[in-house]
Amino acid sequence: MNRSMKLATLLATASFGVLAAASAWSAESLQDVMKRRGLNEKDVLAAAKTYTPTGKRDEFLVFSSGGQSGQVLVYGIPSMRILKYIGVFTPEPWQGYGYDDESKRILDEGSSIDGRKVLFGDTHHPALSETDGDYDGQYLFINDKNFPRVAVIDLRDFETKQIVKNPILKSEHGGTFVSPNTDYIIEAAQYPAPLEDDFVPLEQFNEKYRGAVTYWRFNREKGRIEPENSFSIELPPYSQDLSDFGKGPSDGWSFTNSFCSERYVGGIERGRPPFEAGCSAKDTDFLHVVNWKKAEELFKAGKGKKINGHVVIDLATSVKEGVLFLIPEPKSPHGVDVTPDGKLITVSGKLDSHTTVYSFDKIMAQVKAGKFSGKDEYGVPIIDMASVVHKQVELGLGPLHTQYDAKPCVAYTSLYVDSMLAKWDYCEGKVLDKISIHYNIGHLMAMEGDTVHPKGKYVVALNKLAIDRFNPVGPLHPQNHQLIDASNDKMQLLYDMPLPLGEPHYAVAISADKLKPHIRYPHGTDSRTEEKHPASVRAGSERIERKPGKVEVFGSVIRSHITPEIIEVTEGDEVTVHLTNLERAQDETHGFAVSKHNVNLSLEPGKTASATFKANKAGVYPYYCTEFCSALHLEMEGYLLVQPANYKAAETAKAKEGVAYTQKDYDGRVKANVDTQKVIDSVVGYITSVNYKDFPPVVALVEDATDQLNFAKGAKEKSEDFAKKADWQNAMLWAEQWFQYQVKAADIGLRAKTYLEQHGAKKVQ
Ligand code: K7E
Ligand code: CUA
């Protein structure tokens, strides 16, 4: 069978496969399967609520913290299928994150501290950008508890664009949360420490150790945090915890919990009880209530002082100007969550069975009247708790975090100790339903459940322990995200999803239709700056530039070759390879790896990325594409030849090729190509006979096939030129390349044809 015949057979089987699958489906009944797999009706119902048929998409996308992995995970609801890991605080090889020069600039800077490299990230709380308190699908932020820093991810390509290091905190937890229009991103301290970097003995804890909240200014047009326009307010050395921004009537205020307001400093080895005893002795801790709009005014008026180059508004100024107030809250609290209407604030104390709902109106009334029950040791006014409580509700043991439902007054709260999730009414203060989870729920996430318009429908329990839920894989267990149907009065557990990464503390879910990511980059984009890459090339302008000690390659990749295919350098040279992916086709990513050199790029369509390395050892190093991109992916290869310093080419004669071709070979190849063209023409004939222009994915495929056919034309002309000169070697090889482009065009054409047949394309006249 010659090659064009094979294509014809492919064409025939493409439509036959659909029929074969349909007949296999009817062999077993639903009852048969339920019996075989031991499923009951409830299981099947749960399956029907989560199962997402092949080719169908999810209603919501989740961005989950990847915990110690320093990454963000993306998965769909209700299918719970993982779609992506986003490299943030750690290298991610597949995406080339931390390997290409462009992302290294971000990660190297963002993970260097005092001359050390931090090679993990204790990521905690992702936050989506908001417009008027609703998710807008533009940006994602996430914090690192251990090395206080915040990252910005652009949701046009799901890539990390910026990491900003906190100049004054030594650990943090209460971030990231955004103000209703994403003007600011909050990052609150956790364990108190001196805000300067000096050593201060623990004996001076009360005097010299401090907490703080940082308000990072976000420039939406640039898509970047502006450190120079950001500020912090100094806080007493209580262990600040989770935070939330006010909204609606409480816009302009922010709320930050604390534990260990006892200011206990531990010391088991000094014969003292451990931190856990000393930090939970009191019945209440403090909710910090901050007028951040006022703090911003003070910052702009130059009322702050600089610590490590960053402006901090000190406690005395905050107290004097009415920026900071404290309210007692029971006991070792964790979550603080403002209601969608911005009127109430829910706080849960881990060691109290109650969840407390505070009224923002009542807080403001006390502030305006100047009615305080006292001051803390740092002069911060304390508001009497009873005077500002809206409700206290007994939900269960170990309440932690609260999210809101689409129905007014309905909230969900995680109960860590009880391993339960409570659905309750925060207006009336009564429990509506409870469900057991497995096990020890930490955060929970309702759909857009921390916005002004929650979507309801589902809740995910982010559990701290999985214990016996999955097949055992050793003492380190997977994490367990449990999907719960929340569309009815009674909640129903639907699905357990194991996550094999670090502890994913928190996650946020957004309606999938709000996300509009790129299919491809504009030609030659540096994805990290989102600008045209200065080293990008168009087809035909690839080149190698040499300076003493330096070699710079301006190359390209497209199915199925890398240009250049031979890179010759001298031992000791610093080599930079810039590669532009010239593809316009969806999903045609190429990779680039060089033997033994830790060079690894991911080149999505349109992207330009670079790798700089030292060619420090003479030798022969193959390079190749790491993504199975086409039938001739394995042939997408080349050689880095590192010549010894004193090397002189001994053999200048033309290298002998493995095979010598004749006119007969050439003529045979051309005949096969002409036959192949007929097959392609028939596919093109079919596509243009139907309403393919109504199907955007097909339009893109047709554009791509047209590209390939144009390349085929170019190769055909070259082969004919050589044939005229009777250079059969080059004529034959270019005729083969002409055929390779035809194969790619045919492959794309088939994809288009199959798509049209499956989507009911109609004949046009
Ligand atoms: Cu695990 Cu938000 Cu860090 Cu709660 S956090 S559980
Ligand atoms: Cu490109 Cu494989």
Coordinates of C-alpha atoms in Angstrom, one line a residue, residues 234-605:
E234 CA 1.7 47.9 62.4
L235 CA -0.3 45.6 64.8
P236 CA 0.3 44.4 68.3
P237 CA 2.1 41.1 68.7
Y238 CA -1.0 38.9 68.6
S239 CA -0.8 36.1 66.0
Q240 CA -2.8 37.6 63.2
D241 CA -4.7 35.1 61.1
L242 CA -7.3 35.1 58.4
S243 CA -8.6 38.4 57.0
D244 CA -11.4 39.6 54.8
F245 CA -12.3 42.9 53.1
G246 CA -15.6 44.7 53.8
K247 CA -17.9 45.2 50.9
G248 CA -21.0 47.3 50.2
P249 CA -21.7 49.2 53.4
S250 CA -18.5 47.9 55.0
D251 CA -16.3 48.8 52.0
G252 CA -13.3 50.7 53.1
W253 CA -12.8 48.4 56.2
S254 CA -11.0 45.1 56.6
F255 CA -11.1 42.5 59.3
T256 CA -8.3 40.4 60.6
N257 CA -8.5 37.7 63.3
S258 CA -5.9 36.7 65.8
F259 CA -5.0 33.9 68.1
C260 CA -2.5 33.9 70.9
S261 CA -3.5 37.3 72.0
E262 CA -2.0 36.0 75.3
R263 CA 1.4 36.8 73.7
Y264 CA 2.8 33.6 75.2
V265 CA 6.3 32.8 74.1
G266 CA 6.6 29.1 74.8
G267 CA 9.7 27.4 75.9
I268 CA 9.3 23.7 76.7
E269 CA 13.0 23.4 77.1
R270 CA 12.9 26.1 79.8
G271 CA 10.4 24.0 81.7
R272 CA 7.4 26.0 80.5
P273 CA 4.2 24.6 79.1
P274 CA 4.1 24.5 75.3
F275 CA 2.7 27.2 73.1
E276 CA -0.5 25.3 72.6
A277 CA -1.3 25.8 76.3
G278 CA -0.2 29.3 76.7
C279 CA -1.8 30.4 73.4
S280 CA -5.3 29.2 74.3
A281 CA -5.6 30.1 77.9
K282 CA -7.9 33.1 77.5
D283 CA -11.6 32.9 76.5
T284 CA -11.3 35.5 73.8
D285 CA -8.8 36.8 71.3
F286 CA -9.1 39.9 69.2
L287 CA -10.7 40.7 65.9
H288 CA -8.8 43.6 64.3
V289 CA -11.1 46.1 62.6
V290 CA -9.2 48.3 60.2
N291 CA -10.3 51.5 58.4
W292 CA -8.0 50.9 55.4
K293 CA -9.3 53.8 53.4
K294 CA -8.2 56.0 56.3
A295 CA -4.9 54.2 56.4
E296 CA -4.5 54.8 52.7
E297 CA -5.0 58.5 53.2
L298 CA -2.4 58.6 55.9
F299 CA 0.0 56.7 53.6
K300 CA -0.6 59.1 50.8
A301 CA -0.1 62.0 53.2
G302 CA 3.3 60.7 54.2
K303 CA 2.3 59.7 57.7
G304 CA 4.1 56.4 57.7
K305 CA 7.7 55.5 58.5
K306 CA 9.9 53.4 56.3
I307 CA 11.0 49.9 57.4
N308 CA 13.2 48.0 55.0
G309 CA 12.1 50.6 52.3
H310 CA 8.4 49.9 52.9
V311 CA 6.0 52.4 54.5
V312 CA 4.5 51.3 57.8
I313 CA 1.9 53.2 59.7
D314 CA 2.8 52.7 63.3
L315 CA 0.4 51.8 66.1
A316 CA 0.4 55.2 67.7
T317 CA -0.6 56.9 64.4
S318 CA -3.4 54.3 63.8
V319 CA -4.8 54.8 67.3
K320 CA -4.7 58.6 67.0
E321 CA -6.3 58.6 63.6
G322 CA -9.0 56.1 64.3
V323 CA -7.6 53.4 61.9
L324 CA -7.6 50.4 64.3
F325 CA -10.1 48.9 66.7
L326 CA -10.3 45.5 68.5
I327 CA -13.3 43.4 69.3
P328 CA -13.0 40.3 71.5
E329 CA -13.8 37.0 69.7
P330 CA -14.0 33.5 71.1
K331 CA -11.7 31.4 71.3
S332 CA -8.7 30.7 69.1
P333 CA -10.6 31.9 66.1
H334 CA -9.7 31.0 62.6
G335 CA -12.0 32.2 59.8
V336 CA -13.5 35.7 59.4
D337 CA -15.9 36.0 56.5
V338 CA -18.0 39.0 55.5
T339 CA -21.5 38.3 54.2
P340 CA -22.4 38.9 50.6
D341 CA -24.3 42.1 51.5
G342 CA -21.4 43.4 53.5
K343 CA -23.5 43.9 56.7
L344 CA -22.4 41.0 58.8
I345 CA -19.1 39.4 59.7
T346 CA -18.9 35.7 60.7
V347 CA -16.1 34.5 63.0
S348 CA -15.6 31.0 64.2
G349 CA -13.5 30.1 67.3
K350 CA -11.8 26.7 67.0
L351 CA -12.2 26.0 70.7
D352 CA -15.8 27.3 70.9
S353 CA -18.8 25.5 69.6
H354 CA -20.4 28.8 68.6
T355 CA -20.0 30.8 65.5
T356 CA -20.3 34.5 66.2
V357 CA -22.0 36.9 63.7
Y358 CA -21.0 40.6 64.2
S359 CA -23.0 43.5 62.9
F360 CA -21.0 46.1 61.0
D361 CA -23.7 48.7 61.8
K362 CA -23.3 48.1 65.4
I363 CA -19.6 48.2 65.2
M364 CA -19.8 51.6 63.4
A365 CA -22.3 52.9 66.0
Q366 CA -19.8 52.1 68.8
V367 CA -16.9 53.7 66.8
K368 CA -18.8 56.8 66.0
A369 CA -20.0 57.2 69.6
G370 CA -16.4 56.6 70.9
K371 CA -17.8 54.0 73.2
F372 CA -15.0 51.6 74.2
S373 CA -14.7 49.1 77.0
G374 CA -11.1 49.8 77.3
K375 CA -7.7 49.7 75.6
D376 CA -5.2 47.0 75.1
E377 CA -1.6 47.4 76.3
Y378 CA -0.7 49.2 73.0
G379 CA -3.5 51.8 73.4
V380 CA -5.8 50.2 70.8
P381 CA -9.5 50.8 71.7
I382 CA -11.5 47.7 72.5
I383 CA -15.1 47.5 71.5
D384 CA -17.4 45.7 73.9
M385 CA -18.3 42.4 72.3
A386 CA -21.9 42.1 73.5
S387 CA -22.8 45.4 72.0
V388 CA -21.9 44.4 68.4
V389 CA -23.0 40.8 68.2
H390 CA -25.8 40.1 65.9
K391 CA -26.2 36.3 66.7
Q392 CA -24.2 33.5 68.2
V393 CA -25.1 30.1 66.8
E394 CA -24.1 26.7 68.2
L395 CA -23.0 24.9 65.0
G396 CA -20.8 22.1 66.4
L397 CA -17.3 21.4 67.5
G398 CA -14.3 23.2 65.9
P399 CA -16.0 25.7 63.6
L400 CA -13.5 27.2 61.1
H401 CA -14.5 28.8 57.9
T402 CA -17.7 30.1 56.4
Q403 CA -18.9 30.5 52.8
Y404 CA -22.2 31.8 51.5
D405 CA -25.0 30.3 49.4
A406 CA -27.0 31.9 46.6
K407 CA -30.0 31.9 48.9
P408 CA -30.2 34.9 51.2
C409 CA -29.0 34.3 54.8
V410 CA -27.7 30.8 54.0
A411 CA -24.1 30.0 54.9
Y412 CA -21.9 26.9 55.2
T413 CA -19.4 26.5 58.0
S414 CA -16.7 23.8 58.3
L415 CA -16.6 21.9 61.7
Y416 CA -13.1 20.5 62.1
V417 CA -13.5 18.5 65.3
D418 CA -16.9 17.1 64.4
S419 CA -15.8 16.3 60.8
M420 CA -19.0 17.9 59.6
L421 CA -20.2 20.7 57.5
A422 CA -23.1 22.8 58.7
K423 CA -25.6 24.7 56.6
W424 CA -27.2 27.4 58.6
D425 CA -29.2 30.6 58.6
Y426 CA -27.1 33.5 59.8
C427 CA -30.0 36.0 59.8
E428 CA -32.2 33.9 62.1
G429 CA -29.3 32.1 63.7
K430 CA -30.4 28.5 63.2
V431 CA -28.9 25.3 61.8
L432 CA -30.6 24.0 58.6
D433 CA -28.7 20.8 57.8
K434 CA -25.4 19.0 58.6
I435 CA -23.4 16.4 56.7
S436 CA -20.5 14.2 57.7
I437 CA -17.2 14.6 55.8
H438 CA -14.1 12.4 55.7
Y439 CA -12.2 13.7 57.6
N440 CA -11.5 16.9 59.6
I441 CA -12.6 19.6 57.2
G442 CA -10.5 22.7 57.1
H443 CA -11.6 25.2 54.6
L444 CA -14.7 24.8 52.5
M445 CA -15.6 26.4 49.2
A446 CA -19.0 27.3 47.8
M447 CA -19.3 28.4 44.2
E448 CA -18.3 32.1 44.1
G449 CA -19.1 31.8 47.8
D450 CA -17.1 34.8 49.0
T451 CA -18.5 37.3 46.5
V452 CA -21.5 39.6 46.6
H453 CA -23.4 37.1 44.3
P454 CA -22.7 33.5 45.4
K455 CA -23.8 30.9 43.0
G456 CA -24.8 28.0 45.3
K457 CA -25.2 24.6 43.7
Y458 CA -22.0 22.9 45.1
V459 CA -19.8 23.0 48.1
V460 CA -16.4 21.4 48.3
A461 CA -14.9 20.3 51.7
L462 CA -11.1 20.6 51.8
N463 CA -10.3 17.9 54.3
K464 CA -7.2 17.8 56.4
L465 CA -7.2 14.0 56.6
A466 CA -8.2 11.2 54.1
I467 CA -7.4 8.2 56.4
D468 CA -9.2 5.3 54.8
R469 CA -10.9 6.8 51.8
F470 CA -8.5 5.8 49.1
N471 CA -6.3 2.8 48.1
P472 CA -3.3 3.0 50.5
V473 CA -0.2 4.5 48.9
G474 CA 2.1 4.5 52.0
P475 CA 2.1 6.5 55.2
L476 CA 1.8 9.8 53.4
H477 CA -1.9 9.9 52.3
P478 CA -3.4 11.9 49.5
Q479 CA -5.5 15.0 50.4
N480 CA -9.2 14.7 50.0
H481 CA -11.5 17.2 48.4
Q482 CA -15.2 16.1 48.7
L483 CA -17.8 17.5 46.4
I484 CA -21.2 18.1 48.0
D485 CA -24.4 18.8 46.1
A486 CA -25.9 21.9 47.8
S487 CA -28.8 22.6 45.4
N488 CA -31.4 21.0 47.7
D489 CA -32.4 21.5 51.3
K490 CA -30.5 18.3 52.3
M491 CA -26.9 18.2 51.3
Q492 CA -25.6 15.1 49.4
L493 CA -22.0 13.9 49.3
L494 CA -21.1 13.2 45.7
Y495 CA -17.5 12.5 45.2
D496 CA -14.1 12.1 46.8
M497 CA -11.1 13.5 44.9
P498 CA -7.6 12.7 46.0
L499 CA -5.0 15.4 45.5
P500 CA -1.4 14.2 45.5
L501 CA 0.2 17.5 46.3
G502 CA 0.8 19.5 49.5
E503 CA -2.0 20.5 51.7
P504 CA -4.4 22.6 49.7
H505 CA -5.7 25.0 52.4
Y506 CA -8.1 27.0 50.3
A507 CA -9.7 27.1 46.9
V508 CA -12.0 29.4 45.0
A509 CA -14.5 28.5 42.3
I510 CA -15.6 30.7 39.4
S511 CA -18.2 30.2 36.7
A512 CA -16.3 28.8 33.8
D513 CA -18.0 31.2 31.3
K514 CA -16.2 34.1 33.0
L515 CA -12.8 32.8 31.9
K516 CA -11.6 33.7 28.4
P517 CA -8.1 32.4 28.1
H518 CA -6.0 32.7 25.0
I519 CA -6.0 29.8 22.5
R520 CA -2.6 30.9 21.2
Y521 CA -0.3 33.8 21.8
P522 CA 0.1 36.6 19.3
H523 CA 3.2 35.7 17.2
G524 CA 6.5 36.0 19.1
T525 CA 5.1 36.8 22.6
D526 CA 7.2 36.8 25.8
S527 CA 4.5 35.3 28.0
R528 CA 6.0 36.7 31.2
T529 CA 6.1 40.3 30.1
E530 CA 3.1 39.8 27.8
E531 CA 5.0 41.9 25.1
K532 CA 6.6 41.1 21.8
H533 CA 9.8 39.2 22.5
P534 CA 12.7 41.1 21.1
A535 CA 14.3 37.8 20.0
S536 CA 11.2 36.4 18.2
V537 CA 11.6 35.4 14.5
R538 CA 9.4 34.9 11.5
A539 CA 9.8 31.9 9.3
G540 CA 13.0 32.4 7.2
S541 CA 14.7 34.9 9.4
E542 CA 16.2 32.4 11.8
R543 CA 19.9 33.0 12.4
I544 CA 22.9 32.4 14.7
E545 CA 24.9 35.4 16.0
R546 CA 28.4 35.0 17.4
K547 CA 30.5 37.3 19.6
P548 CA 33.7 36.3 21.4
G549 CA 32.6 33.8 24.1
K550 CA 28.9 34.1 23.2
V551 CA 26.6 32.4 20.8
E552 CA 23.0 33.6 20.3
V553 CA 20.5 31.5 18.4
F554 CA 17.3 33.0 17.0
G555 CA 15.4 29.9 16.0
S556 CA 11.9 28.6 15.4
V557 CA 9.9 25.4 15.9
I558 CA 7.0 24.2 13.7
R559 CA 5.8 20.7 12.8
S560 CA 8.1 18.8 12.6
H561 CA 11.5 20.6 12.7
I562 CA 13.6 22.9 14.7
T563 CA 15.4 25.7 12.9
P564 CA 18.4 25.6 13.2
E565 CA 19.1 21.8 13.3
I566 CA 22.8 22.2 13.9
I567 CA 24.3 24.5 16.5
E568 CA 28.1 24.7 16.6
V569 CA 29.8 26.3 19.5
T570 CA 33.2 26.3 21.2
E571 CA 33.8 24.8 24.6
G572 CA 33.3 27.6 27.2
D573 CA 30.8 29.6 25.2
E574 CA 27.8 31.0 26.8
V575 CA 24.9 29.9 24.6
T576 CA 21.4 31.5 24.4
V577 CA 18.8 29.8 22.3
H578 CA 15.6 31.8 21.6
L579 CA 12.9 29.7 20.0
T580 CA 9.6 31.0 18.6
N581 CA 6.8 28.5 18.0
L582 CA 5.4 29.5 14.6
E583 CA 2.3 27.4 14.9
R584 CA -1.2 28.9 14.8
A585 CA -2.9 25.6 15.5
Q586 CA -4.6 25.0 18.8
D587 CA -2.7 22.8 21.2
E588 CA 0.4 22.5 18.9
T589 CA 3.0 23.0 21.7
H590 CA 6.6 22.0 21.1
G591 CA 9.2 21.4 23.7
F592 CA 12.9 21.8 23.5
A593 CA 15.4 19.9 25.6
V594 CA 19.2 19.6 25.2
S595 CA 21.1 16.5 26.3
K596 CA 22.8 17.0 29.7
H597 CA 22.4 20.8 29.9
N598 CA 19.2 21.2 32.0
V599 CA 17.6 23.1 29.1
N600 CA 13.9 22.6 28.9
L601 CA 11.4 24.9 27.2
S602 CA 7.7 24.7 26.6
L603 CA 6.7 26.6 23.5
E604 CA 3.0 27.0 23.1
P605 CA 1.8 28.4 19.7

